[in-house]
Coordinates of C-alpha atoms and ligand atoms in Angstrom, one line a residue:
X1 CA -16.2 18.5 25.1
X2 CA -17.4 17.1 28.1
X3 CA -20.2 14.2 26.1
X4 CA -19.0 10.9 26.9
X5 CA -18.1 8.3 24.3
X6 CA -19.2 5.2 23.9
X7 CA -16.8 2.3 22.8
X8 CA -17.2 0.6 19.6
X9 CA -16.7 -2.8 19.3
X10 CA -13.3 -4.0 18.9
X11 CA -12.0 -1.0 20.3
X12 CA -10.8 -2.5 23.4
X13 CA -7.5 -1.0 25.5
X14 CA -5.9 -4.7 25.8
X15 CA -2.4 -4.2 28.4
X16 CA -0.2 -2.0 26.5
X17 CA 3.6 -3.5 26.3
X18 CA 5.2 -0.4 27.5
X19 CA 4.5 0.9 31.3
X20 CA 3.5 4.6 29.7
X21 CA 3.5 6.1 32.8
X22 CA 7.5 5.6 33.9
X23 CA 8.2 6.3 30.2
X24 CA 6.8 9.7 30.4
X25 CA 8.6 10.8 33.7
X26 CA 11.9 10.6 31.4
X27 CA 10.8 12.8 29.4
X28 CA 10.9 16.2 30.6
X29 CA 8.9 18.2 28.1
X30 CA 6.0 16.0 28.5
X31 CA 5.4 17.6 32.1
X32 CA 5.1 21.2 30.5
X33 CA 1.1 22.3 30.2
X34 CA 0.6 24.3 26.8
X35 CA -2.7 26.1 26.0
X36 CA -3.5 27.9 29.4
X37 CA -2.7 24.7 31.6
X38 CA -3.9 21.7 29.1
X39 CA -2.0 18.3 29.6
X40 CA 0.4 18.2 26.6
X41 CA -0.8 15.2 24.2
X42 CA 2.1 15.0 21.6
X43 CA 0.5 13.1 18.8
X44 CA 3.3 14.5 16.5
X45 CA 6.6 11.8 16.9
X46 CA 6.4 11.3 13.0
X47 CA 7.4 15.2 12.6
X48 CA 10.1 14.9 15.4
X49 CA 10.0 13.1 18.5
X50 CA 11.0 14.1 22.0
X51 CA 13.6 13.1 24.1
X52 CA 14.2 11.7 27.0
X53 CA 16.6 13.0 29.8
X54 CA 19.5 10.3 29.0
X55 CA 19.5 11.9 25.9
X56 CA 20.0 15.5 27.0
X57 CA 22.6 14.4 29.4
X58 CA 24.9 12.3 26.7
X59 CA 24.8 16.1 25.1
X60 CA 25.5 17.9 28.0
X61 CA 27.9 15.4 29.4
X62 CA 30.2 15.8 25.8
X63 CA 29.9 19.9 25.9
X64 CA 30.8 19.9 29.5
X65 CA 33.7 17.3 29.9
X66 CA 35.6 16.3 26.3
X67 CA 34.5 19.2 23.6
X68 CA 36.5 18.6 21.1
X69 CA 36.8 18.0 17.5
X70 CA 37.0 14.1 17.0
X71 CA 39.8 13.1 14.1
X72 CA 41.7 16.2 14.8
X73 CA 44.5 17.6 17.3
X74 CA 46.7 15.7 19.4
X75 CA 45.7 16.5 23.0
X76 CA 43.8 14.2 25.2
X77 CA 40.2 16.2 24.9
X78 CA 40.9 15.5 20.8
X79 CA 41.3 11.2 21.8
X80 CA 38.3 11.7 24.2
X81 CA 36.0 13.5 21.4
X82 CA 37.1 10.6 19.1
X83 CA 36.7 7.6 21.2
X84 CA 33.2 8.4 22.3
X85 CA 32.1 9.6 18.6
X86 CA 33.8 6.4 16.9
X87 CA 32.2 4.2 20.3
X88 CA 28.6 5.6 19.3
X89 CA 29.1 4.7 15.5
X90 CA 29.7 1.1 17.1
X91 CA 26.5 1.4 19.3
X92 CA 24.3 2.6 16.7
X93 CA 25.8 0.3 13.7
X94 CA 25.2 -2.5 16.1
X95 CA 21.6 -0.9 16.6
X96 CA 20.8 -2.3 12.7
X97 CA 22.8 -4.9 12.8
X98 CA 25.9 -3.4 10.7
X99 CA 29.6 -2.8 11.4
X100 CA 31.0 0.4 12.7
X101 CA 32.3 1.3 9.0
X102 CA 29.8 1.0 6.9
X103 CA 27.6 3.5 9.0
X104 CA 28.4 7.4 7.8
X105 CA 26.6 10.5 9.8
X106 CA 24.5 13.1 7.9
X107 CA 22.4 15.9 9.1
X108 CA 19.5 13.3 8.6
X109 CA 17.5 11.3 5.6
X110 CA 17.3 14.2 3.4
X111 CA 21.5 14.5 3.5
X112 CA 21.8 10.6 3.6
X113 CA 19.5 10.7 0.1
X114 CA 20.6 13.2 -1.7
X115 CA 24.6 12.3 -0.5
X116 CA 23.9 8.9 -2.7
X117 CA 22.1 10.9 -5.5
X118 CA 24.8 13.1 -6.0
X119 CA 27.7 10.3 -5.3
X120 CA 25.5 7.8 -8.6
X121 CA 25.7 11.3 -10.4
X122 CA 29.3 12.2 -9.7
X123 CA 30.1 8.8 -10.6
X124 CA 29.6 9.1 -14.1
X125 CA 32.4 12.0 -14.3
X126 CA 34.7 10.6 -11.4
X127 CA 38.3 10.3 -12.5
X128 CA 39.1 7.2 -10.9
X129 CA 38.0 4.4 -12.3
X130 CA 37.0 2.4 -9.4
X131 CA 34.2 5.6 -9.0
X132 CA 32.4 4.8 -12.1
X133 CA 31.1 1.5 -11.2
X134 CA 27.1 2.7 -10.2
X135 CA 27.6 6.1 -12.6
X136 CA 24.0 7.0 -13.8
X137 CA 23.3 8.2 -17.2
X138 CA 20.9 8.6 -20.3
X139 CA 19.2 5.5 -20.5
X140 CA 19.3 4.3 -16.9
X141 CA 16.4 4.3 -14.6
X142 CA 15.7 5.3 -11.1
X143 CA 12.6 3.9 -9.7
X144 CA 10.4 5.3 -6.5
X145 CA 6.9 4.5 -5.5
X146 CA 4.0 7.3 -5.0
X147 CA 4.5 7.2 -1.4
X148 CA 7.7 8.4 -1.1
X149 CA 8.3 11.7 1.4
X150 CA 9.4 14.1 -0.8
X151 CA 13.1 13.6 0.9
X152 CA 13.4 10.6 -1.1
X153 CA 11.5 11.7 -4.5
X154 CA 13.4 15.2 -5.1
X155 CA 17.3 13.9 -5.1
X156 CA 15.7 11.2 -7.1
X157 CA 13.8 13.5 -9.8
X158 CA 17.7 15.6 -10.0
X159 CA 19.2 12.9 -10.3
X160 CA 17.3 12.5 -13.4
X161 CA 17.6 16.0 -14.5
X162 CA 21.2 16.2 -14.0
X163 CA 22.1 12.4 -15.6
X164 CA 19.4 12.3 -17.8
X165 CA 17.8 9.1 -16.4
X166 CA 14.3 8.7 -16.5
X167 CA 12.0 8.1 -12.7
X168 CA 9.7 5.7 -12.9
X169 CA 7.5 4.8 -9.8
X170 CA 4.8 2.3 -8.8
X171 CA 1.5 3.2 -7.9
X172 CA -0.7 3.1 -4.7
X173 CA -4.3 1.0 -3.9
X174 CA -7.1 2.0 -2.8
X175 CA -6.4 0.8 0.7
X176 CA -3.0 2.6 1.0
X177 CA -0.7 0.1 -0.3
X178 CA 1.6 -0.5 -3.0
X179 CA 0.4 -1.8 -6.5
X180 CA 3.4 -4.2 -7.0
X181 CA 1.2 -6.1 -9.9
X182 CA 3.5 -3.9 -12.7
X183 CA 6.9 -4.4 -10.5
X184 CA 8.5 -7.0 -13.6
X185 CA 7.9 -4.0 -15.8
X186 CA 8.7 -0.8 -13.4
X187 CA 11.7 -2.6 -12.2
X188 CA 13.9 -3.5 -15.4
X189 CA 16.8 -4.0 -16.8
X190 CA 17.5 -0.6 -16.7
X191 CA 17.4 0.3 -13.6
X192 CA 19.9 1.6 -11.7
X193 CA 18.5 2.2 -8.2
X194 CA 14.8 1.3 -6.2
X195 CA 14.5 3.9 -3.4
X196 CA 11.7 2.4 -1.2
X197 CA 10.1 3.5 2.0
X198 CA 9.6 0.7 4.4
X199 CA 7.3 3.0 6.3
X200 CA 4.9 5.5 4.8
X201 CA 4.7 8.5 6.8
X202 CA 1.4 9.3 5.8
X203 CA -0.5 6.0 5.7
X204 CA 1.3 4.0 8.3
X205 CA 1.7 1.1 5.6
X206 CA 4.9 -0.9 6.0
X207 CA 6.1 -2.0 2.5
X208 CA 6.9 -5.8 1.5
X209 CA 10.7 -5.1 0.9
X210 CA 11.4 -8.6 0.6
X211 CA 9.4 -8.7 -2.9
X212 CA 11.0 -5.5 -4.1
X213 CA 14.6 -6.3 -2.7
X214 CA 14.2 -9.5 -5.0
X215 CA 12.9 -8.2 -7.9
X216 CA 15.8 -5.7 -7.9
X217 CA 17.9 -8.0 -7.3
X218 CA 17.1 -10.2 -10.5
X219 CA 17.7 -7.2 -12.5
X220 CA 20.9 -5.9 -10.9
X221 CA 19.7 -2.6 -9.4
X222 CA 20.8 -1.0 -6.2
X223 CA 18.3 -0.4 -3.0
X224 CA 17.6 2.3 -0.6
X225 CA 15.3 2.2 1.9
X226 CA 13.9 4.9 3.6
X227 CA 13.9 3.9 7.4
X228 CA 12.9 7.4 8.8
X229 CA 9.6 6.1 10.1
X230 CA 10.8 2.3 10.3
X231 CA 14.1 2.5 11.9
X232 CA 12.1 4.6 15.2
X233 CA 9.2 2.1 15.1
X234 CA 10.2 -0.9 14.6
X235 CA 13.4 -3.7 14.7
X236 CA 15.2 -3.2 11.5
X237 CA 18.3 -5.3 10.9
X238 CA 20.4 -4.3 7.4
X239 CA 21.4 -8.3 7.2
X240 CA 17.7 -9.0 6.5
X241 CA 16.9 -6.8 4.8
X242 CA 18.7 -7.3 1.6
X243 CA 19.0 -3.7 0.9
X244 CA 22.5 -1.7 -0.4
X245 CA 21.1 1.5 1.6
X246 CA 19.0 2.1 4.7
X247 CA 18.5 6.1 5.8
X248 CA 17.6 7.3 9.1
X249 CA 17.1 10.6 11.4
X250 CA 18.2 10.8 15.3
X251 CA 15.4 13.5 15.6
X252 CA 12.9 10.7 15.1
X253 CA 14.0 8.1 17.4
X254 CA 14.2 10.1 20.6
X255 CA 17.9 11.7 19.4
X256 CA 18.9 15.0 18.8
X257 CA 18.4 17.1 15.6
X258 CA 21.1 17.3 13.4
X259 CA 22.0 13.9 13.1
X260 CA 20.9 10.8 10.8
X261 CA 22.4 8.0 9.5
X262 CA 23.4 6.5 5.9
X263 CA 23.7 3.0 6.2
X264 CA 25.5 1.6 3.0
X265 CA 26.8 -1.8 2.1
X266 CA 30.9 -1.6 2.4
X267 CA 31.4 -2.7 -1.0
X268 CA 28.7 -0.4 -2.4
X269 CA 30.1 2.6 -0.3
X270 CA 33.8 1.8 -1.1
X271 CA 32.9 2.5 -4.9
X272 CA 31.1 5.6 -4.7
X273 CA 32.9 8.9 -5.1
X274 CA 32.2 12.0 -2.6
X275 CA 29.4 14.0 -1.9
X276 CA 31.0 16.7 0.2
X277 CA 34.7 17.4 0.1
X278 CA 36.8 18.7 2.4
X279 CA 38.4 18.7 5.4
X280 CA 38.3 14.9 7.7
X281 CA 37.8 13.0 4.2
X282 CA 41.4 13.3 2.3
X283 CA 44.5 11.0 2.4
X284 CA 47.0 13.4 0.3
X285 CA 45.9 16.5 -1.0
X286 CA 48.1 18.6 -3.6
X287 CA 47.5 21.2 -5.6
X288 CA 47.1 19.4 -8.5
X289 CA 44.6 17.1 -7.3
X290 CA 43.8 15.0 -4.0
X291 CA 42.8 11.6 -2.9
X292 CA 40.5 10.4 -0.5
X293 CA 39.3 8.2 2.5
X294 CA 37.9 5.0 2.8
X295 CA 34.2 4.9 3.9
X296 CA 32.8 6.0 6.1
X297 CA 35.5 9.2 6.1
X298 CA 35.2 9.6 2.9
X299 CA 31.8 10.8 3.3
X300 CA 32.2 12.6 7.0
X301 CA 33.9 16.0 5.8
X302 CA 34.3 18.7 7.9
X303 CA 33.6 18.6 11.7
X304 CA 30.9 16.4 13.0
X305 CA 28.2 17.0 14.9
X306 CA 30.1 15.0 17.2
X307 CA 27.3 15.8 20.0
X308 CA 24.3 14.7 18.3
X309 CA 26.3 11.5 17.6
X310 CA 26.4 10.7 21.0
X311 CA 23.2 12.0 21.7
X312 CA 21.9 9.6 19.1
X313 CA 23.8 6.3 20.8
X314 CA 22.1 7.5 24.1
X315 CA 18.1 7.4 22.3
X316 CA 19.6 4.5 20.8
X317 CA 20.3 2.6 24.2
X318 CA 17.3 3.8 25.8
X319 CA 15.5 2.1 22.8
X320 CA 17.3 -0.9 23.4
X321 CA 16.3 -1.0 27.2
X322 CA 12.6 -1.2 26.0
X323 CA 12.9 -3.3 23.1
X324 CA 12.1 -2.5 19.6
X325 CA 9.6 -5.3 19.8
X326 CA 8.1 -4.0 22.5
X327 CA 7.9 -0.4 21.1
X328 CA 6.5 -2.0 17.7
X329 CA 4.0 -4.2 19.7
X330 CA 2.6 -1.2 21.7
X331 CA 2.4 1.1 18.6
X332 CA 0.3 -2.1 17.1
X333 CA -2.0 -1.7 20.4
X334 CA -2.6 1.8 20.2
X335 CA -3.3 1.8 16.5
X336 CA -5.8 -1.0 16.4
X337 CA -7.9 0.9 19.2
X338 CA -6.9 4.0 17.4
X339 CA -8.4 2.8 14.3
X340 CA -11.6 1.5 15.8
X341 CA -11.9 4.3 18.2
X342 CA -11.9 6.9 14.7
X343 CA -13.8 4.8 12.6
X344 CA -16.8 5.1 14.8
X345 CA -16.9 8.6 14.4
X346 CA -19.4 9.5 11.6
X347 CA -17.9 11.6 9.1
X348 CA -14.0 10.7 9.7
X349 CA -12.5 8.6 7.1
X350 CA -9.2 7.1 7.6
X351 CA -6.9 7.2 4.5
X352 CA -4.5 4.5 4.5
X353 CA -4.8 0.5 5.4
X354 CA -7.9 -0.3 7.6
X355 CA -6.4 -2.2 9.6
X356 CA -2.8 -3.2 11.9
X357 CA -1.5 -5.7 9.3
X358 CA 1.5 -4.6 8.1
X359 CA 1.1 -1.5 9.6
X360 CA 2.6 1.5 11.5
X361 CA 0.6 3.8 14.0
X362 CA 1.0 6.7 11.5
X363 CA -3.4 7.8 11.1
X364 CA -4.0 9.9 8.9
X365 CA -7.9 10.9 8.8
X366 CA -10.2 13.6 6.7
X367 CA -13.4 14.9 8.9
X368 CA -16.2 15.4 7.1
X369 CA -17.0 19.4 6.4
X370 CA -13.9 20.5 8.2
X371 CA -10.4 21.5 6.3
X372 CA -7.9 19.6 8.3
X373 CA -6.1 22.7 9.6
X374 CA -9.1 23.6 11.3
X375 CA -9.5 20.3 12.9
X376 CA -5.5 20.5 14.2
X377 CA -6.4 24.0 15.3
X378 CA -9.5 22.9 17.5
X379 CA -6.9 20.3 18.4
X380 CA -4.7 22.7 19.5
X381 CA -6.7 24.6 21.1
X382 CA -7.2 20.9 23.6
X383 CA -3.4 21.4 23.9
X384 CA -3.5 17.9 21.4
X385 CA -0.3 18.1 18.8
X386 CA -0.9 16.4 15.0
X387 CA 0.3 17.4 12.3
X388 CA -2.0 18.5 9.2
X389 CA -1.2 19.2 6.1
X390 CA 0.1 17.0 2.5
X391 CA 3.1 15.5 5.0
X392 CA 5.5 15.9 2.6
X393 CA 4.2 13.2 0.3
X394 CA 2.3 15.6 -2.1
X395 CA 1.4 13.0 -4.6
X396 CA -0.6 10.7 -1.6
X397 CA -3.0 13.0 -1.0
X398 CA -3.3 14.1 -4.6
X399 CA -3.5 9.9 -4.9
X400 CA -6.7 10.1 -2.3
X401 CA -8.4 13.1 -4.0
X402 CA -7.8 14.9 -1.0
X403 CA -6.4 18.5 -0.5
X404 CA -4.7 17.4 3.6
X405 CA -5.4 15.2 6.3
X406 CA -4.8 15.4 9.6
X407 CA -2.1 13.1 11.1
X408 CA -1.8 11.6 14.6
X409 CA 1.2 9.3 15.0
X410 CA 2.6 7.3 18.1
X411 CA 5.5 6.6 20.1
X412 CA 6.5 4.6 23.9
X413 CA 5.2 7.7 25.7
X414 CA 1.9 7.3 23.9
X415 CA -1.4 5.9 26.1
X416 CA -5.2 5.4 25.7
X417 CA -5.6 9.1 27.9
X418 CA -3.8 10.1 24.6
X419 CA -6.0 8.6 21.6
X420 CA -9.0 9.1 23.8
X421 CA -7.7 12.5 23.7
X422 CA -7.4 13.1 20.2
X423 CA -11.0 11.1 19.3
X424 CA -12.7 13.2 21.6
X425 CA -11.0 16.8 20.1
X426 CA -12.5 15.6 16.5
X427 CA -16.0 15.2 18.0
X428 CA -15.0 18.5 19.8
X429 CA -14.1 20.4 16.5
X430 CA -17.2 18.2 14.7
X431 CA -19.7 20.6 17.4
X432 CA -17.2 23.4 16.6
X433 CA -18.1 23.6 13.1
X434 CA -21.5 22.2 13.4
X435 CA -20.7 18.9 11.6
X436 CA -22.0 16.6 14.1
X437 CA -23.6 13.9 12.1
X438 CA -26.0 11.5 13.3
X439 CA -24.0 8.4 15.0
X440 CA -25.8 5.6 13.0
X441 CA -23.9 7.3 9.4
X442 CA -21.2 5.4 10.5
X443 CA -17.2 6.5 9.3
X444 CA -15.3 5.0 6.5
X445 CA -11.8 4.0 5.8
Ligands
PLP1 N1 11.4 9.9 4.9 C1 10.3 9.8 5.6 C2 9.4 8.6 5.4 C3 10.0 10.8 6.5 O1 8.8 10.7 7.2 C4 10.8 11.9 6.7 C5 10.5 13.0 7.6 O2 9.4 13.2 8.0 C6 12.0 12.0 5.9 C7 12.3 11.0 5.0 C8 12.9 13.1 6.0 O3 13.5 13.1 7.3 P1 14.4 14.4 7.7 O4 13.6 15.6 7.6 O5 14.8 14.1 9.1 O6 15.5 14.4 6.8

């Protein structure tokens, strides 16, 4: 454990945009030890990331001076609750460069998907006219790609099964990106809708939107793009990218769980029908029937998780104090050393593009003799937290004829201490299992 590496070429630590140190004493977890006194390395932001102490303040601050429910009640804790929920919608629509109403709260991505599945398929049997606009049916098409998390596959796949669409999808290369050499056929005059991830969670790749948005946009179809790994990672502004949807999760961008983010394009949202119904959402209701908000209420019903909201507009400011390009540009550091630092370990191939263009600091690797949940257990064990497992994109690792890999991924609290870390735990777990090949076999990717 103790056997000293030596540094491939190329792998060298140039100054790393974010000052790593300071950015760890704001967040409160890391200073805990795990495993009988080990250092915490969290290699495991992609999951969910941690959060810093402005963040668990904003939460505390709303519980302990305005609880309330926002929209509701006429005393002054009721204005308070609203004006800080509706003043964080304005801080995180500004975030991704949209206005305060066409940004709608979910639980997260999966709610924010499946709420626009289920508002294309209730479209089709809406009773206002002005719903039926995007309905789906026989006939229509949904199109995906193979690296889709399953959170935007599944509400896609129902859709189908529900409408009677068909899902088509474009394929993967070898080096972890998308085949776009069939997208004139995939993407047709039939379809309805092109859900996209911007970045994979699995193979860090970040997707050429602009191509796809296009494309779509010849045809007339709608876009979503899955943001849950871009949106944390990168700056992501909706008026670039085209798109009539953008998803999001606090939990991955330093906010609390329990909130995320559907971004939607006013006209787009304005013409959908409800998900959810309920309470927060209505203009008249009768017995015989009711009517319902504009967006983004008309998608909000029931009480919010007005907390997490403001939560959210605190990771969001603390974002915006180090600069998304900043964050990106130290993620691009770490992963290039990252990269080099794993290839030059004999037996561990890296699954996913080979190298930082157009790329995220999501690794995913295979060792060499080892299942990967033994590796992240001997990882573990160095008090080093990946995650290991298919990731939630099944049909990846199916792709790569592999049965898991084990996944490190990055964030501003990341350093060298932690890659060298996590390189040294998979030589550790290599001894562990008596895998240890020769040096000069050399690694793939
Ligand atoms: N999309 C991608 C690319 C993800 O990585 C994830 C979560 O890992 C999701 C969607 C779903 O996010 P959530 O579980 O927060 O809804």
């Amino acid at each position: 454990m103790t056997e000293t590496v030596s540094r491939p070429a190329g792998a060298q630590q140039v100054p790393l945009p974010l000052d790593v140190e300071a950015i760890r004493a704001d967040f409160p977890i890391l200073s805990r030890t795990v495993r009988d006194g080990k250092r915490l390395v969290y290699l495991d932001s992609g999951a969910t990331s941690q959060k810093p102490t402005s963040v668990l303040d904003a939460e505390r601050w709303f519980y302990e001076n305005v609880n309330a429910a926002p929209h509701r009640g006429a005393h002054q804790l009721a204005e308070e609750a609203t004006a800080a929920y509706e003043a964080a919608r304005t801080t995180i629509g500004a975030f991704i460069g949209a206005p305060e109403n066409e940004v709608v709260f979910t639980r997260n991505s999966t709610e924010a998907i499946n709420l626009v599945a289920y508002a294309l398929s209730n479209a089709a049997t809406a009773k206002e006219p002005e719903f039926r606009r995007y309905a789906v049916g026989q006939g229509d098409e949904i199109v995906v790609t193979e690296m889709e998390h399953h959170a935007n596959l599944l509400p896609w796949q129902q859709l189908c099964e529900r409408t009677g669409a068909t899902l088509r999808w474009l394929g993967l290369t070898d080096d972890g990106r998308l085949d776009l050499s069939d997208l004139a056929t995939v993407v047709n005059e039939r379809t309805k809708l092109v859900a996209v991830t911007q970045q994979s969670n699995i193979l860090g790749t970040i997707n050429p939107l602009g191509d796809i948005v296009a494309r779509a946009r010849e045809v007339g179809a709608l876009v979503l793009v899955d943001g849950a790994q871009s949106v944390p990672h990168q700056r992501v502004d909706v008026t670039e990218l085209g798109a009539d949807f953008l998803v999001f999760s606090g939990h991955k961008m330093l906010g609390p769980t329990g909130v995320g983010v559907l971004w939607g394009r006013y006209d787009v949202l304005d013409a959908l029908p409800p998900f959810l119904t309920g309470g927060s959402m209505i203009e008249v209701v009768r017995m015989e029937g009711s009517t319902f908000m504009p967006p983004p209420q008309r998608f909000e019903a029931g009480v919010p998780m007005t907390a997490q909201v403001i939560g959210l507009a605190a990771a969001v400011e603390y974002l915006q104090r180090l600069g998304m390009d900043q964050v990106q540009a130290h993620e691009e550091a770490l992963t290039e050393y990252a990269l080099a630092q794993l290839r030059a370990v004999p037996g561990v191939t890296v699954i996913g593009p080979p190298d930082t263009v157009a790329r995220g600091g999501a690794i995913s690797f295979t060792v060499e003799g080892i299942h990967p949940h033994d590796v992240g257990q001997v990882l573990d064990d160095l008090g080093i937290a990946v995650r290991v497992g298919h990731h939630c994109a099944w049909p990846v690792v199916r792709r790569y004829g592999v049965p898991a890999t084990t996944r490190a991924t990055f964030y501003v609290h990341t350093g060298y201490d932690d890659v060298d870390a996590l390189v040294e735990g998979v030589r550790e777990a290599q001894r562990f299992f008596g895998v240890a090949p020769s040096e000069d076999e050399g690694a793939t990717s």
